[in-house]
Every structure is written in C-alpha cells, then in structure tokens.
C-alpha cells in the first residue's frame, strides 16, 4: 500500500479571471496561491514524505516546493501535466460554449470518445498516462508516503476512475486550490479516499 497526499496547485490569475481554462498554459501562482501553499505546508508538517512528485508546470512545481518545505526533493513528471484543453485553452466556459456548444455537449456526454476543445485530449488518453504514473508508484514505493501535486482536471479524472465513476461524471468531484486530498492505493484492496479538501 502507498499513502498519497494529493494536492491541486494554488490559485492562479486564470482562477481569478472567471476560472479560465488553464491546461498547458504555464502561469505562476498569485500571492493568494503562494499563501495557500504556505497554509498547506503547515497542514503537512507531520508527514514525512518519502517522495514528492508534481506536474512540470510552474504553478504545480511552486506549490509542491512550498507545501513540502523540501524543494530539493521535488521531482517533476510529465504524466501529471494538466489536461490539454485544445480550443478551450485560456477561455471561460461560458465563452467557449457559446462559440461551439456541440463540443462541450459531446465532452460532457463521453470524454472517452471526444476531445476536450476539439483538438485536446480524450479522457481515455488522460487515464492512460495517470494509470501509468500511479501503477509505477505502487510497484516502486510500496509502504511509502508520497506527495503528488497536480491539477484540477487530472486529479478529478484520477479519482473518478479509482472510485468506479463513469468518466463523464468527473466534474462532480471538487478539488479546491491547494487543499489536501488523502488517499491510499493498494495492490489488493484498491483505492480508498480518506480526506477530500482538508
């Protein structure tokens, strides 16, 4: 079994500006986002992390460095990068839905068959890279405690899959900026969600 503290990065300007879709756009944390990461550092002070992994994007890496308090231990992994949102990138949902309502309707109905923003990723592609990452953790680090800092999209897809939910329902899971989700993964007992948004 492995214990995973799963974080979403702290607040960014895109979060403030009407929750613009910020998939692969590499923007920093706001001052509030930095404070959120510092709060998380205090919350995590009793954890002794064997490994720390994060998305290669700046907002996740900065959150991981501050929240862990051990920036030298932070390792980036491309499999943790946020969803490629295609033509939705940098836009608010109300704007891109007005431009192309069909692409949004299709994505909500079945993200495994349709690409985000027409040219982005499919849900099954997202799950494939996340399965690869978490399976590797389980094989290499049994019995260890790991901090993983990712993004709203990929973290919700991961949890939806592990909870046995249809992927089209991934948006029903809410992960707040720089809030703690605590899970365990076990080769025999599977996935357990212990805390959400602590």
Coordinates of N, CA and C in Angstrom, one line a residue:
X1 N 0.8 -1.2 0.0 CA 0.0 0.0 0.0 C 0.9 1.2 0.0
X2 N 0.4 2.3 -0.7 CA 1.0 3.6 -0.6 C 0.0 4.6 -0.1
X3 N 0.5 5.6 0.6 CA -0.3 6.7 1.1 C 0.0 7.9 0.2
X4 N -1.0 8.6 -0.3 CA -0.8 9.7 -1.2 C -1.5 10.9 -0.7
X5 N -0.7 12.0 -0.5 CA -1.3 13.3 -0.3 C -1.4 14.0 -1.7
X6 N -2.6 14.1 -2.1 CA -2.9 14.6 -3.5 C -3.3 16.1 -3.4
X7 N -2.6 17.0 -4.0 CA -2.9 18.4 -4.0 C -3.2 18.9 -5.4
X8 N -4.1 19.9 -5.5 CA -4.2 20.7 -6.6 C -3.3 21.9 -6.3
X9 N -2.7 22.5 -7.3 CA -1.9 23.7 -7.1 C -2.7 24.9 -6.5
X10 N -2.0 25.9 -6.0 CA -2.6 27.1 -5.5 C -3.2 27.9 -6.6
X11 N -3.9 29.0 -6.2 CA -4.6 29.9 -7.1 C -3.7 30.5 -8.1
X12 N -4.2 30.7 -9.4 CA -3.5 31.4 -10.4 C -4.4 32.6 -10.9
X13 N -3.9 33.4 -11.8 CA -4.6 34.5 -12.3 C -5.8 34.0 -13.1
X14 N -5.6 32.8 -13.8 CA -6.8 32.3 -14.6 C -7.9 31.9 -13.7
X15 N -7.6 31.4 -12.4 CA -8.7 31.1 -11.5 C -9.4 32.3 -11.1
X16 N -8.7 33.4 -10.9 CA -9.3 34.7 -10.5 C -10.2 35.3 -11.6
X17 N -9.7 35.1 -12.9 CA -10.4 35.7 -14.0 C -11.5 34.9 -14.6
X18 N -12.4 34.5 -13.7 CA -13.6 33.7 -14.1 C -13.3 32.3 -14.4
X19 N -12.3 31.7 -13.8 CA -11.9 30.3 -14.0 C -11.7 30.0 -15.5
X20 N -10.8 30.7 -16.1 CA -10.4 30.4 -17.4 C -9.7 29.1 -17.5
X21 N -9.9 28.3 -18.5 CA -9.3 27.0 -18.7 C -7.8 27.2 -18.9
X22 N -7.0 26.6 -17.9 CA -5.5 26.8 -17.9 C -4.9 25.5 -18.0
X23 N -5.0 24.8 -19.1 CA -4.4 23.5 -19.3 C -2.9 23.5 -19.3
X24 N -2.3 23.7 -20.4 CA -0.9 23.7 -20.6 C -0.3 25.1 -20.5
X25 N -1.1 26.1 -20.3 CA -0.5 27.5 -20.2 C 0.3 27.5 -18.9
X26 N 1.5 28.0 -19.0 CA 2.4 27.9 -17.8 C 2.5 29.2 -17.1
X27 N 1.5 29.4 -16.2 CA 1.5 30.7 -15.4 C 1.8 30.5 -14.0
X28 N 2.2 31.5 -13.3 CA 2.6 31.4 -11.9 C 1.4 31.4 -10.9
X29 N 1.7 31.2 -9.7 CA 0.7 31.4 -8.6 C 0.5 32.9 -8.3
X30 N -0.7 33.2 -7.9 CA -0.9 34.6 -7.4 C -0.4 34.7 -6.0
X31 N -0.4 35.8 -5.4 CA 0.0 36.0 -4.0 C -0.8 35.1 -3.1
X32 N -2.1 35.1 -3.4 CA -3.0 34.2 -2.6 C -2.6 32.7 -2.8
X33 N -2.3 32.4 -4.0 CA -1.9 31.0 -4.3 C -0.6 30.6 -3.5
X34 N 0.3 31.5 -3.3 CA 1.5 31.3 -2.5 C 1.1 31.1 -1.1
X35 N 0.2 31.9 -0.6 CA -0.3 31.8 0.8 C -1.0 30.5 1.0
X36 N -1.7 30.0 0.0 CA -2.4 28.7 0.1 C -1.4 27.6 0.3
X37 N -0.3 27.7 -0.5 CA 0.7 26.7 -0.4 C 1.4 26.7 0.9
X38 N 1.6 27.9 1.5 CA 2.2 28.0 2.8 C 1.3 27.4 3.9
X39 N 0.0 27.6 3.7 CA -1.0 27.0 4.7 C -0.9 25.5 4.6
X40 N -0.7 25.0 3.4 CA -0.6 23.5 3.2 C 0.7 23.0 3.8
X41 N 1.7 23.8 3.8 CA 3.0 23.4 4.4 C 2.8 23.2 5.9
X42 N 2.0 24.0 6.5 CA 1.7 23.9 7.9 C 0.8 22.7 8.2
X43 N -0.1 22.4 7.3 CA -1.0 21.2 7.4 C -0.2 19.9 7.3
X44 N 0.8 20.0 6.4 CA 1.5 18.7 6.1 C 2.8 18.5 7.0
X45 N 3.0 19.4 8.0 CA 4.2 19.3 8.8 C 4.5 18.0 9.5
X46 N 3.4 17.3 9.8 CA 3.6 16.0 10.5 C 3.8 14.8 9.5
X47 N 3.8 15.1 8.2 CA 4.0 14.0 7.2 C 5.5 13.9 6.9
X48 N 6.0 12.7 6.8 CA 7.4 12.5 6.4 C 7.3 11.9 5.0
X49 N 7.5 12.7 3.9 CA 7.3 12.2 2.6 C 8.6 11.5 2.1
X50 N 8.4 10.3 1.6 CA 9.5 9.6 1.0 C 9.8 10.1 -0.4
X51 N 8.7 10.6 -1.1 CA 8.9 11.1 -2.4 C 7.9 12.2 -2.7
X52 N 8.3 13.1 -3.5 CA 7.4 14.3 -3.9 C 7.4 14.4 -5.4
X53 N 6.3 14.3 -6.0 CA 6.1 14.4 -7.5 C 5.1 15.5 -7.8
X54 N 5.4 16.2 -9.0 CA 4.5 17.2 -9.4 C 4.5 17.3 -10.9
X55 N 3.5 18.0 -11.4 CA 3.4 18.4 -12.8 C 4.6 19.3 -13.1
X56 N 5.1 19.3 -14.4 CA 6.2 20.2 -14.8 C 5.8 21.6 -14.9
X57 N 4.5 21.9 -14.8 CA 4.1 23.3 -14.9 C 4.4 24.1 -13.6
X58 N 4.7 25.4 -13.8 CA 5.2 26.2 -12.7 C 4.3 26.3 -11.5
X59 N 3.0 26.4 -11.8 CA 2.0 26.5 -10.7 C 2.0 25.3 -9.8
X60 N 2.2 24.1 -10.3 CA 2.3 22.9 -9.6 C 3.6 22.7 -8.9
X61 N 4.7 23.0 -9.6 CA 6.0 22.9 -9.0 C 6.2 23.8 -7.8
X62 N 5.8 25.1 -8.0 CA 5.9 26.1 -6.9 C 5.1 25.6 -5.7
X63 N 3.9 25.1 -5.9 CA 3.1 24.6 -4.8 C 3.7 23.4 -4.1
X64 N 4.3 22.5 -4.9 CA 5.0 21.4 -4.3 C 6.2 21.8 -3.5
X65 N 6.9 22.7 -4.0 CA 8.1 23.2 -3.3 C 7.8 23.9 -1.9
X66 N 6.8 24.7 -2.0 CA 6.4 25.5 -0.7 C 5.7 24.5 0.2
X67 N 4.7 23.7 -0.3 CA 3.9 22.9 0.6 C 4.8 21.8 1.3
X68 N 5.7 21.3 0.6 CA 6.6 20.2 1.1 C 7.6 20.8 2.1
X69 N 8.1 22.0 1.8 CA 9.2 22.6 2.6 C 10.5 22.0 2.2
X70 N 10.5 21.1 1.2 CA 11.8 20.5 0.8 C 11.9 20.5 -0.7
X71 N 12.1 21.7 -1.3 CA 12.2 21.9 -2.7 C 13.2 20.9 -3.4
X72 N 14.2 20.6 -2.8 CA 15.2 19.7 -3.4 C 14.7 18.3 -3.7
X73 N 13.7 17.9 -3.0 CA 13.1 16.6 -3.2 C 12.1 16.5 -4.3
X74 N 11.6 17.7 -4.8 CA 10.5 17.7 -5.7 C 11.0 17.2 -7.1
X75 N 10.3 16.2 -7.6 CA 10.5 15.6 -8.9 C 9.3 15.9 -9.8
X76 N 9.6 16.4 -11.0 CA 8.5 16.6 -12.0 C 8.3 15.4 -12.8
X77 N 7.1 15.2 -13.2 CA 6.7 14.0 -14.1 C 5.7 14.5 -15.1
X78 N 6.0 14.3 -16.4 CA 5.2 14.8 -17.4 C 3.8 14.2 -17.4
X79 N 3.6 13.0 -16.9 CA 2.3 12.4 -16.8 C 1.3 13.1 -15.9
X80 N 1.8 14.0 -15.1 CA 1.0 14.8 -14.2 C 0.6 16.1 -14.8
X81 N 1.0 16.4 -16.0 CA 0.6 17.7 -16.6 C -0.9 17.8 -16.7
X82 N -1.4 19.0 -16.7 CA -2.9 19.2 -16.8 C -3.4 18.8 -18.2
X83 N -4.7 18.5 -18.2 CA -5.4 18.2 -19.5 C -5.1 19.2 -20.6
X84 N -4.9 18.7 -21.8 CA -4.8 19.6 -22.9 C -6.2 19.9 -23.3
X85 N -6.6 21.2 -23.1 CA -8.0 21.6 -23.4 C -8.2 22.1 -24.8
X86 N -7.3 22.0 -25.7 CA -7.5 22.3 -27.0 C -7.9 23.7 -27.2
X87 N -9.0 24.0 -28.0 CA -9.5 25.3 -28.3 C -10.2 26.0 -27.1
X88 N -10.3 25.3 -26.0 CA -10.9 26.0 -24.8 C -9.8 26.7 -24.0
X89 N -8.6 26.4 -24.3 CA -7.5 27.0 -23.5 C -7.6 28.5 -23.4
X90 N -7.5 29.0 -22.2 CA -7.5 30.5 -22.0 C -8.8 31.1 -22.0
X91 N -9.9 30.3 -22.1 CA -11.2 30.9 -22.2 C -12.1 30.4 -21.1
X92 N -13.1 31.2 -20.7 CA -14.1 30.9 -19.7 C -15.1 29.9 -20.4
X93 N -15.7 29.1 -19.6 CA -16.6 28.1 -20.2 C -17.8 28.7 -20.9
X94 N -18.3 29.8 -20.3 CA -19.5 30.4 -20.9 C -19.1 31.0 -22.3
X95 N -17.9 31.3 -22.5 CA -17.4 31.9 -23.8 C -17.3 30.8 -24.8
X96 N -16.5 29.7 -24.5 CA -16.3 28.7 -25.5 C -17.6 27.8 -25.7
X97 N -18.5 27.8 -24.8 CA -19.8 27.1 -25.0 C -20.6 27.8 -26.0
X98 N -20.6 29.2 -25.9 CA -21.3 30.0 -26.8 C -20.7 29.9 -28.3
X99 N -19.4 29.7 -28.4 CA -18.8 29.6 -29.7 C -19.1 28.3 -30.3
X100 N -19.1 27.2 -29.5 CA -19.2 25.8 -30.1 C -19.9 24.9 -29.0
X101 N -21.2 25.1 -28.9 CA -21.9 24.3 -27.9 C -21.8 22.8 -28.0
X102 N -21.6 22.3 -29.3 CA -21.6 20.9 -29.5 C -20.4 20.2 -28.9
X103 N -19.2 20.9 -29.0 CA -18.0 20.3 -28.5 C -18.1 20.1 -26.9
X104 N -18.8 21.0 -26.3 CA -18.9 20.9 -24.8 C -19.9 19.8 -24.5
X105 N -21.0 19.8 -25.2 CA -22.1 18.7 -25.0 C -21.5 17.4 -25.2
X106 N -20.7 17.2 -26.3 CA -20.0 15.9 -26.6 C -19.1 15.5 -25.4
X107 N -18.3 16.4 -25.0 CA -17.3 16.2 -23.9 C -18.0 15.7 -22.6
X108 N -19.1 16.4 -22.3 CA -19.8 16.1 -21.1 C -20.5 14.7 -21.2
X109 N -20.9 14.4 -22.4 CA -21.6 13.1 -22.6 C -20.6 11.9 -22.6
X110 N -19.4 12.1 -23.1 CA -18.5 11.0 -23.1 C -17.1 11.5 -23.5
X111 N -16.3 11.9 -22.4 CA -15.0 12.4 -22.7 C -14.0 11.3 -23.2
X112 N -14.4 10.0 -23.1 CA -13.5 9.0 -23.7 C -13.6 8.9 -25.2
X113 N -14.7 9.5 -25.8 CA -14.8 9.4 -27.2 C -14.6 10.8 -27.9
X114 N -14.6 11.8 -27.2 CA -14.5 13.2 -27.7 C -13.3 13.9 -27.1
X115 N -12.7 14.8 -27.9 CA -11.5 15.5 -27.4 C -11.9 16.8 -26.7
X116 N -11.3 17.2 -25.6 CA -11.5 18.5 -25.0 C -11.2 19.6 -26.0
X117 N -12.1 20.5 -26.1 CA -11.9 21.6 -27.0 C -11.6 21.2 -28.5
X118 N -12.1 20.1 -28.9 CA -12.0 19.6 -30.3 C -10.6 19.1 -30.6
X119 N -9.5 19.7 -30.1 CA -8.2 19.3 -30.5 C -7.3 18.9 -29.4
X120 N -7.9 18.8 -28.1 CA -7.2 18.5 -27.0 C -7.2 17.0 -26.7
X121 N -7.1 16.6 -25.5 CA -7.0 15.2 -25.1 C -8.4 14.5 -24.9
X122 N -8.4 13.2 -25.1 CA -9.6 12.4 -24.8 C -9.4 11.9 -23.3
X123 N -10.5 11.6 -22.7 CA -10.5 11.1 -21.3 C -9.7 9.8 -21.2
X124 N -9.8 8.9 -22.2 CA -9.0 7.7 -22.1 C -7.5 7.9 -22.2
X125 N -7.1 8.9 -22.9 CA -5.7 9.3 -23.0 C -5.2 9.8 -21.7
X126 N -6.0 10.6 -21.0 CA -5.6 11.1 -19.7 C -5.5 10.0 -18.7
X127 N -6.5 9.1 -18.7 CA -6.4 7.9 -17.8 C -5.2 7.1 -18.0
X128 N -4.9 6.9 -19.3 CA -3.7 6.0 -19.6 C -2.4 6.5 -19.0
X129 N -2.2 7.8 -19.1 CA -1.0 8.4 -18.5 C -1.0 8.4 -17.0
X130 N -2.2 8.6 -16.4 CA -2.3 8.6 -15.0 C -2.2 7.2 -14.4
X131 N -2.8 6.2 -15.1 CA -2.6 4.8 -14.7 C -1.1 4.4 -14.7
X132 N -0.4 4.8 -15.7 CA 1.0 4.5 -15.8 C 1.8 5.1 -14.7
X133 N 1.5 6.4 -14.3 CA 2.1 7.0 -13.2 C 1.9 6.3 -11.9
X134 N 0.6 6.1 -11.6 CA 0.2 5.6 -10.2 C 0.6 4.1 -10.1
X135 N 0.5 3.3 -11.2 CA 1.0 1.9 -11.2 C 2.4 1.9 -10.9
X136 N 3.2 2.8 -11.4 CA 4.6 2.8 -11.2 C 4.9 3.1 -9.7
X137 N 4.2 4.1 -9.2 CA 4.4 4.4 -7.7 C 4.1 3.2 -6.9
X138 N 3.0 2.5 -7.2 CA 2.7 1.3 -6.4 C 3.7 0.2 -6.5
X139 N 4.3 0.0 -7.7 CA 5.3 -1.0 -7.9 C 6.6 -0.7 -7.2
X140 N 7.0 0.6 -7.2 CA 8.3 1.0 -6.7 C 8.3 1.4 -5.2
X141 N 7.2 1.9 -4.7 CA 7.3 2.5 -3.4 C 6.3 2.0 -2.4
X142 N 6.1 0.7 -2.4 CA 5.1 0.1 -1.5 C 5.5 0.4 -0.1
X143 N 4.5 0.8 0.7 CA 4.7 1.1 2.1 C 5.1 2.5 2.4
X144 N 5.2 3.3 1.3 CA 5.8 4.7 1.5 C 4.7 5.8 1.4
X145 N 5.0 7.0 1.8 CA 4.1 8.1 1.8 C 4.6 9.1 0.7
X146 N 3.7 9.5 -0.1 CA 4.1 10.3 -1.3 C 3.2 11.5 -1.4
X147 N 3.8 12.7 -1.7 CA 3.1 13.9 -2.0 C 3.0 14.0 -3.6
X148 N 1.8 14.2 -4.1 CA 1.6 14.4 -5.5 C 0.9 15.7 -5.7
X149 N 1.5 16.6 -6.5 CA 0.8 17.9 -6.8 C 0.5 18.0 -8.3
X150 N -0.8 18.1 -8.5 CA -1.3 18.1 -9.9 C -2.2 19.3 -10.2
X151 N -3.3 19.0 -10.9 CA -4.2 20.0 -11.4 C -5.6 19.5 -11.2
X152 N -6.5 20.4 -11.3 CA -7.9 20.1 -11.1 C -8.5 19.0 -12.0
X153 N -8.2 19.2 -13.3 CA -8.7 18.2 -14.3 C -8.1 16.8 -14.1
X154 N -6.8 16.7 -14.0 CA -6.2 15.3 -13.9 C -6.5 14.7 -12.6
X155 N -6.5 15.5 -11.5 CA -6.8 14.9 -10.2 C -8.2 14.3 -10.1
X156 N -9.2 15.1 -10.7 CA -10.6 14.6 -10.7 C -10.7 13.4 -11.6
X157 N -10.1 13.3 -12.8 CA -10.1 12.2 -13.6 C -9.6 10.9 -12.9
X158 N -8.5 11.1 -12.2 CA -7.9 10.0 -11.4 C -8.8 9.5 -10.4
X159 N -9.4 10.4 -9.6 CA -10.3 10.0 -8.5 C -11.6 9.3 -9.1
X160 N -12.1 9.9 -10.2 CA -13.3 9.3 -10.8 C -13.1 7.9 -11.2
X161 N -11.9 7.7 -11.9 CA -11.6 6.3 -12.3 C -11.4 5.4 -11.1
X162 N -10.7 5.8 -10.1 CA -10.5 5.0 -9.0 C -11.7 4.6 -8.2
X163 N -12.7 5.6 -8.2 CA -13.9 5.4 -7.5 C -15.0 4.6 -8.3
X164 N -14.6 4.2 -9.5 CA -15.5 3.5 -10.3 C -16.6 4.3 -11.0
X165 N -16.4 5.6 -11.0 CA -17.4 6.5 -11.6 C -17.3 6.5 -13.1
X166 N -18.4 6.7 -13.9 CA -18.2 7.0 -15.3 C -17.4 8.3 -15.5
X167 N -16.5 8.3 -16.4 CA -15.6 9.4 -16.5 C -16.4 10.7 -16.8
X168 N -17.5 10.6 -17.4 CA -18.3 11.8 -17.7 C -18.8 12.5 -16.4
X169 N -18.7 11.8 -15.3 CA -19.0 12.5 -14.0 C -17.9 13.0 -13.3
X170 N -16.7 13.1 -13.9 CA -15.5 13.6 -13.2 C -15.7 15.0 -12.6
X171 N -16.5 15.8 -13.2 CA -16.7 17.2 -12.8 C -17.5 17.3 -11.5
X172 N -18.1 16.2 -11.1 CA -18.9 16.2 -9.8 C -18.0 16.1 -8.6
X173 N -16.7 15.8 -8.8 CA -15.7 15.9 -7.8 C -15.1 17.3 -7.8
X174 N -15.0 17.8 -6.6 CA -14.5 19.2 -6.5 C -13.1 19.1 -5.7
X175 N -12.1 19.7 -6.3 CA -10.8 19.8 -5.6 C -10.4 21.2 -5.5
X176 N -10.4 21.8 -4.3 CA -10.1 23.2 -4.2 C -8.6 23.5 -4.4
X177 N -8.3 24.7 -4.7 CA -6.9 25.1 -4.8 C -6.1 24.8 -3.5
X178 N -5.0 24.1 -3.7 CA -4.0 23.8 -2.6 C -4.8 23.3 -1.3
X179 N -5.7 22.4 -1.6 CA -6.4 21.7 -0.5 C -6.0 20.2 -0.5
X180 N -5.9 19.6 0.6 CA -5.4 18.2 0.8 C -6.5 17.2 0.5
X181 N -6.2 16.3 -0.4 CA -6.9 15.0 -0.6 C -6.0 13.9 -0.2
X182 N -6.5 13.1 0.7 CA -5.6 12.0 1.2 C -6.2 10.6 0.8
X183 N -5.4 9.8 0.1 CA -5.9 8.5 -0.4 C -4.8 7.5 -0.2
X184 N -5.3 6.2 -0.2 CA -4.4 5.1 -0.2 C -4.6 4.3 -1.5
X185 N -3.6 3.7 -2.0 CA -3.6 2.7 -3.1 C -3.0 1.4 -2.6
X186 N -3.7 0.3 -2.9 CA -3.2 -1.0 -2.5 C -3.4 -2.0 -3.7
X187 N -2.4 -2.8 -3.9 CA -2.4 -3.8 -5.0 C -3.6 -4.7 -4.9
X188 N -4.1 -5.0 -3.7 CA -5.1 -6.0 -3.5 C -6.5 -5.3 -3.1
X189 N -6.4 -4.3 -2.3 CA -7.6 -3.6 -1.8 C -8.0 -2.4 -2.6
X190 N -7.2 -2.0 -3.5 CA -7.6 -0.9 -4.4 C -7.4 0.5 -3.8
X191 N -8.4 1.4 -4.0 CA -8.3 2.8 -3.7 C -9.2 3.1 -2.6
X192 N -8.7 3.9 -1.6 CA -9.6 4.4 -0.6 C -9.4 5.9 -0.5
X193 N -10.5 6.7 -0.4 CA -10.5 8.1 -0.3 C -10.7 8.4 1.2
X194 N -9.6 9.0 1.9 CA -9.7 9.2 3.3 C -10.1 10.6 3.6
X195 N -9.6 11.6 2.8 CA -10.0 13.0 3.1 C -10.1 13.7 1.7
X196 N -11.0 14.7 1.7 CA -11.2 15.5 0.4 C -11.3 17.0 0.8
X197 N -10.4 17.8 0.3 CA -10.4 19.2 0.5 C -10.2 19.6 2.0
X198 N -9.2 19.0 2.6 CA -8.9 19.3 4.0 C -8.0 20.6 4.0

